[in-house]
mmCIF file of C-alpha atoms in Angstrom:
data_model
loop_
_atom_site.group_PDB
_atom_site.id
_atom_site.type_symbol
_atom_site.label_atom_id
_atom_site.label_comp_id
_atom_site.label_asym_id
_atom_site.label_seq_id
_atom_site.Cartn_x
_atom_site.Cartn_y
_atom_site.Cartn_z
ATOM 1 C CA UNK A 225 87.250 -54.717 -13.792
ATOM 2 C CA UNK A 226 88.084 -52.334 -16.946
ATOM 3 C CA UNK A 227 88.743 -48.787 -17.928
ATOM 4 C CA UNK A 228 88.671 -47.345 -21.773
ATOM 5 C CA UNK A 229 92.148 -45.362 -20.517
ATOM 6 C CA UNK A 230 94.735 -47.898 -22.533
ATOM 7 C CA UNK A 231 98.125 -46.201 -21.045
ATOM 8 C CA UNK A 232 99.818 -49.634 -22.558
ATOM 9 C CA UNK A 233 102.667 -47.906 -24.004
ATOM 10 C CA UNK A 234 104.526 -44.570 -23.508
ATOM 11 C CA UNK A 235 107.794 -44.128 -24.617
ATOM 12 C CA UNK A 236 108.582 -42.211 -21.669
ATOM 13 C CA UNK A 237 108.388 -45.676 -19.897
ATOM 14 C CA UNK A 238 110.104 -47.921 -22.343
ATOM 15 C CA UNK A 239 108.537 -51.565 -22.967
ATOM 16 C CA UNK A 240 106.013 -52.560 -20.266
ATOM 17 C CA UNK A 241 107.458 -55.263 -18.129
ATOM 18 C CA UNK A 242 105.497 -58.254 -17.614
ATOM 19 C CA UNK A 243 105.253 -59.341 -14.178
ATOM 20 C CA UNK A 244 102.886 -62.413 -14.340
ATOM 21 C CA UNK A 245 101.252 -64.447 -17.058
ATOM 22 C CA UNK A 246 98.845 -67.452 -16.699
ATOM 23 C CA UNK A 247 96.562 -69.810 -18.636
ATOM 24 C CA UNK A 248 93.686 -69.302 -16.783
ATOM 25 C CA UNK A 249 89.871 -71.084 -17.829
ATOM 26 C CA UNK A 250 88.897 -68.002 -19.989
ATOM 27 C CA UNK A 251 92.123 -67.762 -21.998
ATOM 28 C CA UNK A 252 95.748 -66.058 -20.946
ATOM 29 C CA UNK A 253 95.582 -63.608 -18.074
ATOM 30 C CA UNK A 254 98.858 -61.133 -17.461
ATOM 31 C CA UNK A 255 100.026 -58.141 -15.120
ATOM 32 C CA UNK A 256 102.816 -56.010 -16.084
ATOM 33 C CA UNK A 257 103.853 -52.892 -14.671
ATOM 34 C CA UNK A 258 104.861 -50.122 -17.148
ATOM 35 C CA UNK A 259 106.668 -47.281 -15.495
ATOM 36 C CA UNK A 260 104.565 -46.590 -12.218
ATOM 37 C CA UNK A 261 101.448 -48.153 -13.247
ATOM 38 C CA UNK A 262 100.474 -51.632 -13.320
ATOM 39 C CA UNK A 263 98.412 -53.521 -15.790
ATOM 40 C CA UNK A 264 95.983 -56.205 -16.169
ATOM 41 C CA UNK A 265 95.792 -58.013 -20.030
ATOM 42 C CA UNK A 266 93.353 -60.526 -20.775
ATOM 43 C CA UNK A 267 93.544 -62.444 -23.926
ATOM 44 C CA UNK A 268 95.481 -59.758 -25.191
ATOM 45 C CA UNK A 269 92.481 -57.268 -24.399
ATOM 46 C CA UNK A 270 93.783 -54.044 -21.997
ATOM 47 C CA UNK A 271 91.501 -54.147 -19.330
ATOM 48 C CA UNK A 272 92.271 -51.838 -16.377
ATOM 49 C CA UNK A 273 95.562 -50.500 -14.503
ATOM 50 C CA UNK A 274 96.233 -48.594 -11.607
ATOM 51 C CA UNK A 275 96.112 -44.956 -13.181
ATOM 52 C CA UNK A 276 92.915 -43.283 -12.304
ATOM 53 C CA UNK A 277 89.871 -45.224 -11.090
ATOM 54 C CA UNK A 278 87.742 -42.273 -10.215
ATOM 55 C CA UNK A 279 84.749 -44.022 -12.361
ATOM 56 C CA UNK A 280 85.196 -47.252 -10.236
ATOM 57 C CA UNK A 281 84.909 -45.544 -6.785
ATOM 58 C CA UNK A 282 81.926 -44.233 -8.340
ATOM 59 C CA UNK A 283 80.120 -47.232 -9.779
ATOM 60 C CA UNK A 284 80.588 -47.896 -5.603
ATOM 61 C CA UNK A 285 79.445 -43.995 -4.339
ATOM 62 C CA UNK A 286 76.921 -44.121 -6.963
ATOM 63 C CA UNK A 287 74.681 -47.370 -5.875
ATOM 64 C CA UNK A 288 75.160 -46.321 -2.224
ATOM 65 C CA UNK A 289 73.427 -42.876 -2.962
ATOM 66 C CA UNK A 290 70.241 -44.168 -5.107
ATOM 67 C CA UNK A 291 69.776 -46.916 -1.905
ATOM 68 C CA UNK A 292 66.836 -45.634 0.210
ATOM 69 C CA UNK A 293 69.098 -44.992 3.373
ATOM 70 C CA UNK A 294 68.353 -48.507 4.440
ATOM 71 C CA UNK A 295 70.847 -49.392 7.336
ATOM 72 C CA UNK A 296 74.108 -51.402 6.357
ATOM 73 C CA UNK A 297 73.226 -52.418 2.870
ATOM 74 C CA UNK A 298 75.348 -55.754 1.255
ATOM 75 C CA UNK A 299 76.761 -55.062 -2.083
ATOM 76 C CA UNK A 300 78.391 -57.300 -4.494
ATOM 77 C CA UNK A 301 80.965 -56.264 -7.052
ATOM 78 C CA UNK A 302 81.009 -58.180 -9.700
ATOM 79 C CA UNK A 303 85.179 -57.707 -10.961
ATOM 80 C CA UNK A 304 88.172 -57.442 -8.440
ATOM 81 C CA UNK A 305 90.520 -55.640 -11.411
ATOM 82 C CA UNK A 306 93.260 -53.324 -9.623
ATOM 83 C CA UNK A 307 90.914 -53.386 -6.434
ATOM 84 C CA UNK A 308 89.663 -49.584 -6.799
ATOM 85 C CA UNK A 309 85.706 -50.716 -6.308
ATOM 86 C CA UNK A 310 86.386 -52.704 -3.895
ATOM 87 C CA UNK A 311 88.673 -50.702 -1.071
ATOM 88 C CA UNK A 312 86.396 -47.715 -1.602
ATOM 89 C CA UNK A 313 83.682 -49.915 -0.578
ATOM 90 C CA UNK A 314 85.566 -51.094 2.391
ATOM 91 C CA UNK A 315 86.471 -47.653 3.193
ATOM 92 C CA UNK A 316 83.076 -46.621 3.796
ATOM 93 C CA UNK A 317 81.380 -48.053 7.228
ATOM 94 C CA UNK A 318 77.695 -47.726 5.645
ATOM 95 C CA UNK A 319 78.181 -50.961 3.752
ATOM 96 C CA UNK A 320 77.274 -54.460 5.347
ATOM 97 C CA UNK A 321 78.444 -57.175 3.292
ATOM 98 C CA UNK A 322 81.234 -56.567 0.661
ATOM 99 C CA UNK A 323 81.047 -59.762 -1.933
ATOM 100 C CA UNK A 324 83.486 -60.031 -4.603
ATOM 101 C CA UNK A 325 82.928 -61.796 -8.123
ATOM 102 C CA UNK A 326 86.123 -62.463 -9.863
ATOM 103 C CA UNK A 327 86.396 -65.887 -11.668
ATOM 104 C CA UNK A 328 90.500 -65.172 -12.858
ATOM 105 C CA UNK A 329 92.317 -66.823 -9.891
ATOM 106 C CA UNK A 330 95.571 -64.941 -11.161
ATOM 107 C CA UNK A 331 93.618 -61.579 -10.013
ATOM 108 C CA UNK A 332 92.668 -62.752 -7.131
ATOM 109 C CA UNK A 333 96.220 -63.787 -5.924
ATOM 110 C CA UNK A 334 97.916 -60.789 -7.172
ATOM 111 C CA UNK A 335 95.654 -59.243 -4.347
ATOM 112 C CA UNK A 336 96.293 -61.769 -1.606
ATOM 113 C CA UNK A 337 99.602 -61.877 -1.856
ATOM 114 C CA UNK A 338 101.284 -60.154 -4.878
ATOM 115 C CA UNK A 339 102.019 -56.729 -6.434
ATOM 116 C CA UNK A 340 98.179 -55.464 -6.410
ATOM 117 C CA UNK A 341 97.897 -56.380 -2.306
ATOM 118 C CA UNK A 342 99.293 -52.389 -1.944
ATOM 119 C CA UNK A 343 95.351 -52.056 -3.057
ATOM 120 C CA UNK A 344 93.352 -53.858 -1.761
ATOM 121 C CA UNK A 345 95.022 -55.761 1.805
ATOM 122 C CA UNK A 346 93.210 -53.407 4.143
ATOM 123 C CA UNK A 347 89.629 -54.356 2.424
ATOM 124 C CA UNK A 348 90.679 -57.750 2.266
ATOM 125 C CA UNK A 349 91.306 -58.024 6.208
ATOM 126 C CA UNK A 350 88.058 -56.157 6.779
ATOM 127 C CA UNK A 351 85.642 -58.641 8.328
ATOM 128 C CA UNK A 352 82.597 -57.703 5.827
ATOM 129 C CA UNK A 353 84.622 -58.535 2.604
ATOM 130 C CA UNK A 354 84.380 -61.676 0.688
ATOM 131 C CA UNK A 355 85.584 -62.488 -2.083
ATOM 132 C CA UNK A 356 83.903 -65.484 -4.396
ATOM 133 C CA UNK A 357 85.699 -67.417 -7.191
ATOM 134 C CA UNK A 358 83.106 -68.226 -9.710
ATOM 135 C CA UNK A 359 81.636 -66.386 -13.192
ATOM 136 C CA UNK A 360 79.820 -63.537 -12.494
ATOM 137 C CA UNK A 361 77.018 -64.401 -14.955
ATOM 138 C CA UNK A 362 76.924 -68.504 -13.398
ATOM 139 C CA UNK A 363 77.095 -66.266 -9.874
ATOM 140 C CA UNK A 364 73.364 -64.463 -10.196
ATOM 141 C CA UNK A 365 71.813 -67.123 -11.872
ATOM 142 C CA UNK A 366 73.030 -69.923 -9.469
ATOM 143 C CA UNK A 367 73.153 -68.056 -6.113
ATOM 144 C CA UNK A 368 70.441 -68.121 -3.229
ATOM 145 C CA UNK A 369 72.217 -64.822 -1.302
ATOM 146 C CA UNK A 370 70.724 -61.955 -2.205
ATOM 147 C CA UNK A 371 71.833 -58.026 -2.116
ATOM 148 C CA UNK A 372 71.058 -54.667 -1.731
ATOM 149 C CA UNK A 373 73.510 -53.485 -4.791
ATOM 150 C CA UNK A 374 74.946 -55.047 -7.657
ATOM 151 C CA UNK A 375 78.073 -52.903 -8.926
ATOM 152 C CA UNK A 376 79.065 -54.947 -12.522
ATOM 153 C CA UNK A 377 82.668 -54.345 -13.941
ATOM 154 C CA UNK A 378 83.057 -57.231 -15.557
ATOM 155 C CA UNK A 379 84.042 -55.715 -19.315
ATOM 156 C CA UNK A 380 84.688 -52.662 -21.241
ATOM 157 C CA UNK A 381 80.605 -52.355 -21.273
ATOM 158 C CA UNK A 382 77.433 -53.989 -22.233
ATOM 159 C CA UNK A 383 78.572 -53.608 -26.179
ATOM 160 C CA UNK A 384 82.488 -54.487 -25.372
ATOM 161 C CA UNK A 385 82.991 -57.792 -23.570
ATOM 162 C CA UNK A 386 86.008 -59.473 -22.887
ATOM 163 C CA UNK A 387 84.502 -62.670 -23.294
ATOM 164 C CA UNK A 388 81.582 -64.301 -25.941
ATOM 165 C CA UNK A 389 79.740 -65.633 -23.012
ATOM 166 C CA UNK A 390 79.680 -62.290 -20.937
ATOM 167 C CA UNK A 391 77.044 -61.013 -23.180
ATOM 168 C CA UNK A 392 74.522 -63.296 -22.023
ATOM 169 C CA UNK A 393 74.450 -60.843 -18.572
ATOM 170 C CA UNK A 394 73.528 -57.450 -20.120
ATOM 171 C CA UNK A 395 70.369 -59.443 -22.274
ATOM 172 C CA UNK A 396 66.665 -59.712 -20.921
ATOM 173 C CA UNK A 397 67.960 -62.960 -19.562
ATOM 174 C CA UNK A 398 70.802 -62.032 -17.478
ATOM 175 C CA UNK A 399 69.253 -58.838 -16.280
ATOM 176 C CA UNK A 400 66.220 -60.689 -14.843
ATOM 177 C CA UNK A 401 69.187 -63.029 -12.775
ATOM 178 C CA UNK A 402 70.497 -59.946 -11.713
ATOM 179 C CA UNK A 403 66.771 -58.514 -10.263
ATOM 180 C CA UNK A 404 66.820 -62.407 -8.718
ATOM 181 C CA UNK A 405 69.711 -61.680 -6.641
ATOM 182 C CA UNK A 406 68.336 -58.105 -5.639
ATOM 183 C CA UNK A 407 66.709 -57.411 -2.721
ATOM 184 C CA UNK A 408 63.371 -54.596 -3.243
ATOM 185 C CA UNK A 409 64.661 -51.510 -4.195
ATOM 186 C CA UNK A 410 68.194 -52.169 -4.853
ATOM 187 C CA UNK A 411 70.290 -50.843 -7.096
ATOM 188 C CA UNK A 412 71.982 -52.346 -10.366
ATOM 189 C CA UNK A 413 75.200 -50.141 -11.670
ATOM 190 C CA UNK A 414 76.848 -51.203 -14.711
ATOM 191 C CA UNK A 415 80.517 -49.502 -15.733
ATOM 192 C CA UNK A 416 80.775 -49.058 -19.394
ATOM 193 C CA UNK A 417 83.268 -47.015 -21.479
ATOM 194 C CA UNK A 418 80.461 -45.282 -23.172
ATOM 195 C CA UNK A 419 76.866 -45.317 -23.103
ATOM 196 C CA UNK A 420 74.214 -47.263 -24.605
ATOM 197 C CA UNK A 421 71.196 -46.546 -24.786
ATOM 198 C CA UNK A 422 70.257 -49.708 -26.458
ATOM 199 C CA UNK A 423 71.327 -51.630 -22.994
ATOM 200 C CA UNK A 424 69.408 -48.732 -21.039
ATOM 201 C CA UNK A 425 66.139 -49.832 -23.110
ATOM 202 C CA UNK A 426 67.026 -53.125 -22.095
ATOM 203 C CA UNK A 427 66.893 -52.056 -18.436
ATOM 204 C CA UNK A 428 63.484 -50.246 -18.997
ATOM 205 C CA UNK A 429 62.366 -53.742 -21.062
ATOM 206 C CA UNK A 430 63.252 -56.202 -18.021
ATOM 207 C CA UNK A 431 61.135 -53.942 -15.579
ATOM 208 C CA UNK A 432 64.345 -51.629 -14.223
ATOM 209 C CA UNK A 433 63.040 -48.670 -13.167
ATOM 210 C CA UNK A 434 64.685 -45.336 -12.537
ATOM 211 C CA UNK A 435 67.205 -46.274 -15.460
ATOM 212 C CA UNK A 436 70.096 -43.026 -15.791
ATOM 213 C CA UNK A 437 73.450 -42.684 -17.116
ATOM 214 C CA UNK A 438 75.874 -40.822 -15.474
ATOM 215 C CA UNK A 439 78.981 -39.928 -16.823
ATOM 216 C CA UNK A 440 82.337 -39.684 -15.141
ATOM 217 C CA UNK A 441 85.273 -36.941 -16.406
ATOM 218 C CA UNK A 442 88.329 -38.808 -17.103
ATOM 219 C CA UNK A 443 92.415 -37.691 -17.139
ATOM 220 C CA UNK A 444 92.227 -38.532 -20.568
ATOM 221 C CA UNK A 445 89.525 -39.656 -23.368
ATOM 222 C CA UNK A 446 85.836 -40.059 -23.642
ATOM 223 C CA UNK A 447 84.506 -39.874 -19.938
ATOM 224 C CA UNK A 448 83.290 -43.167 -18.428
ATOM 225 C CA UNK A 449 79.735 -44.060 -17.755
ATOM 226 C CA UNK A 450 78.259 -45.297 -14.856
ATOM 227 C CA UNK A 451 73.989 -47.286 -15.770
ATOM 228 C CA UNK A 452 72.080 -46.999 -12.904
ATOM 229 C CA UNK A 453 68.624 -48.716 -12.204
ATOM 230 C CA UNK A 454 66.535 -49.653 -9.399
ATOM 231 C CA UNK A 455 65.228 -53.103 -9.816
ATOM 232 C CA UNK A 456 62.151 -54.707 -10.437
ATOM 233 C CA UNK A 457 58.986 -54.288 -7.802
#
């Protein structure tokens, strides 16, 4: 649910405006728009808004092309953010089941019925979408379902969480829950704002094979980065 592109403050655009805040479970949770663009703040932390998200359509594009051309593969997404991962998913028919991490309800009801629904309502009314309240890292170590790609957006990266107990998922540990929940020869991407190749050995160390990094031009800054692997056996 993140992107390194902080356009928090132009003076162009005056103060950002905040639309929503909440306590949530994982600390304070906000959406303001600032000029045209909306924003999502967690604890403070800029995590995404609704500038660019050419790197999230392809965290999506990207597990769909190193699948095996298996017919109508199910995918989770692990992050709802501004919704980019999640309507390019719906907007392509190759994709069975569309499952939807996101443990902030204040995202998720910004989508069902608030100022991010402009994003995402047409996925949402497709019949293969789902979306799950619950933590992502709980989610693959808890779950008996089961998928043909796992597309994580869940921080700023395997070295940049938004939360302490997010780091647990990009260890041996949480990368062996994630091979749980994959089917044989699925795909894990991971979105990052950089790469690192110490959480690429990690993939390599927990059996991952085919581990790459692609990078993805951005409007402005360091391009994103998209870790791909194809799980274990």
């Amino acid at each position: 649910m993140t992107t390194s592109h902080d356009t928090s403050y132009d003076a162009s655009h005056g103060a950002p405006e905040v639309i929503d805040r909440r306590e949530g479970p994982y600390g304070e949770v906000v959406l303001r728009r600032h000029g045209g663009l909306l924003q999502i703040i967690v604890n403070g932390c800029f995590l995404m808004d609704t500038s660019d998200g050419r790197s999230e359509r392809r965290l999506v594009e990207a597990s769909l092309g190193a699948l095996d051309g298996r017919p109508g593969p199910d995918v989770l997404i692990g992050g709802l953010g501004v919704g980019f991962s999640l309507a390019h998913a719906a907007a392509e028919p190759r994709w069975g089941r569309i499952a939807v991490v996101e443990r902030e309800r204040a995202i998720i009801d910004w989508h069902r019925a608030g100022p991010l629904a402009g994003l995402s309502s047409r996925a949402l009314a497709d019949p293969r979408t789902e979306i799950i309240e619950a933590d992502l890292v709980a989610y693959v170590n808890e779950t008996s379902d089961t998928y043909d790609a796992l597309c994580l957006d869940i921080d700023n990266g395997p070295e940049w969480t938004v939360t302490e107990g997010n780091e647990n998922l990009y260890s041996a540990a949480g990368l062996a829950a994630c091979a749980r929940v994959l089917r044989p020869g699925g795909v894990l991407a991971v979105w990052s704002a950089q790469p690192s190749s110490d959480f690429a050995r990690t993939l390599g160390n927990a059996g991952f094979r085919q581990v790459r990094t692609e990078e993805i031009p951005v409007a402005r800054g360091v391009p994103d980065v998209v870790h791909l692997a194809i799980g274990p056996g």
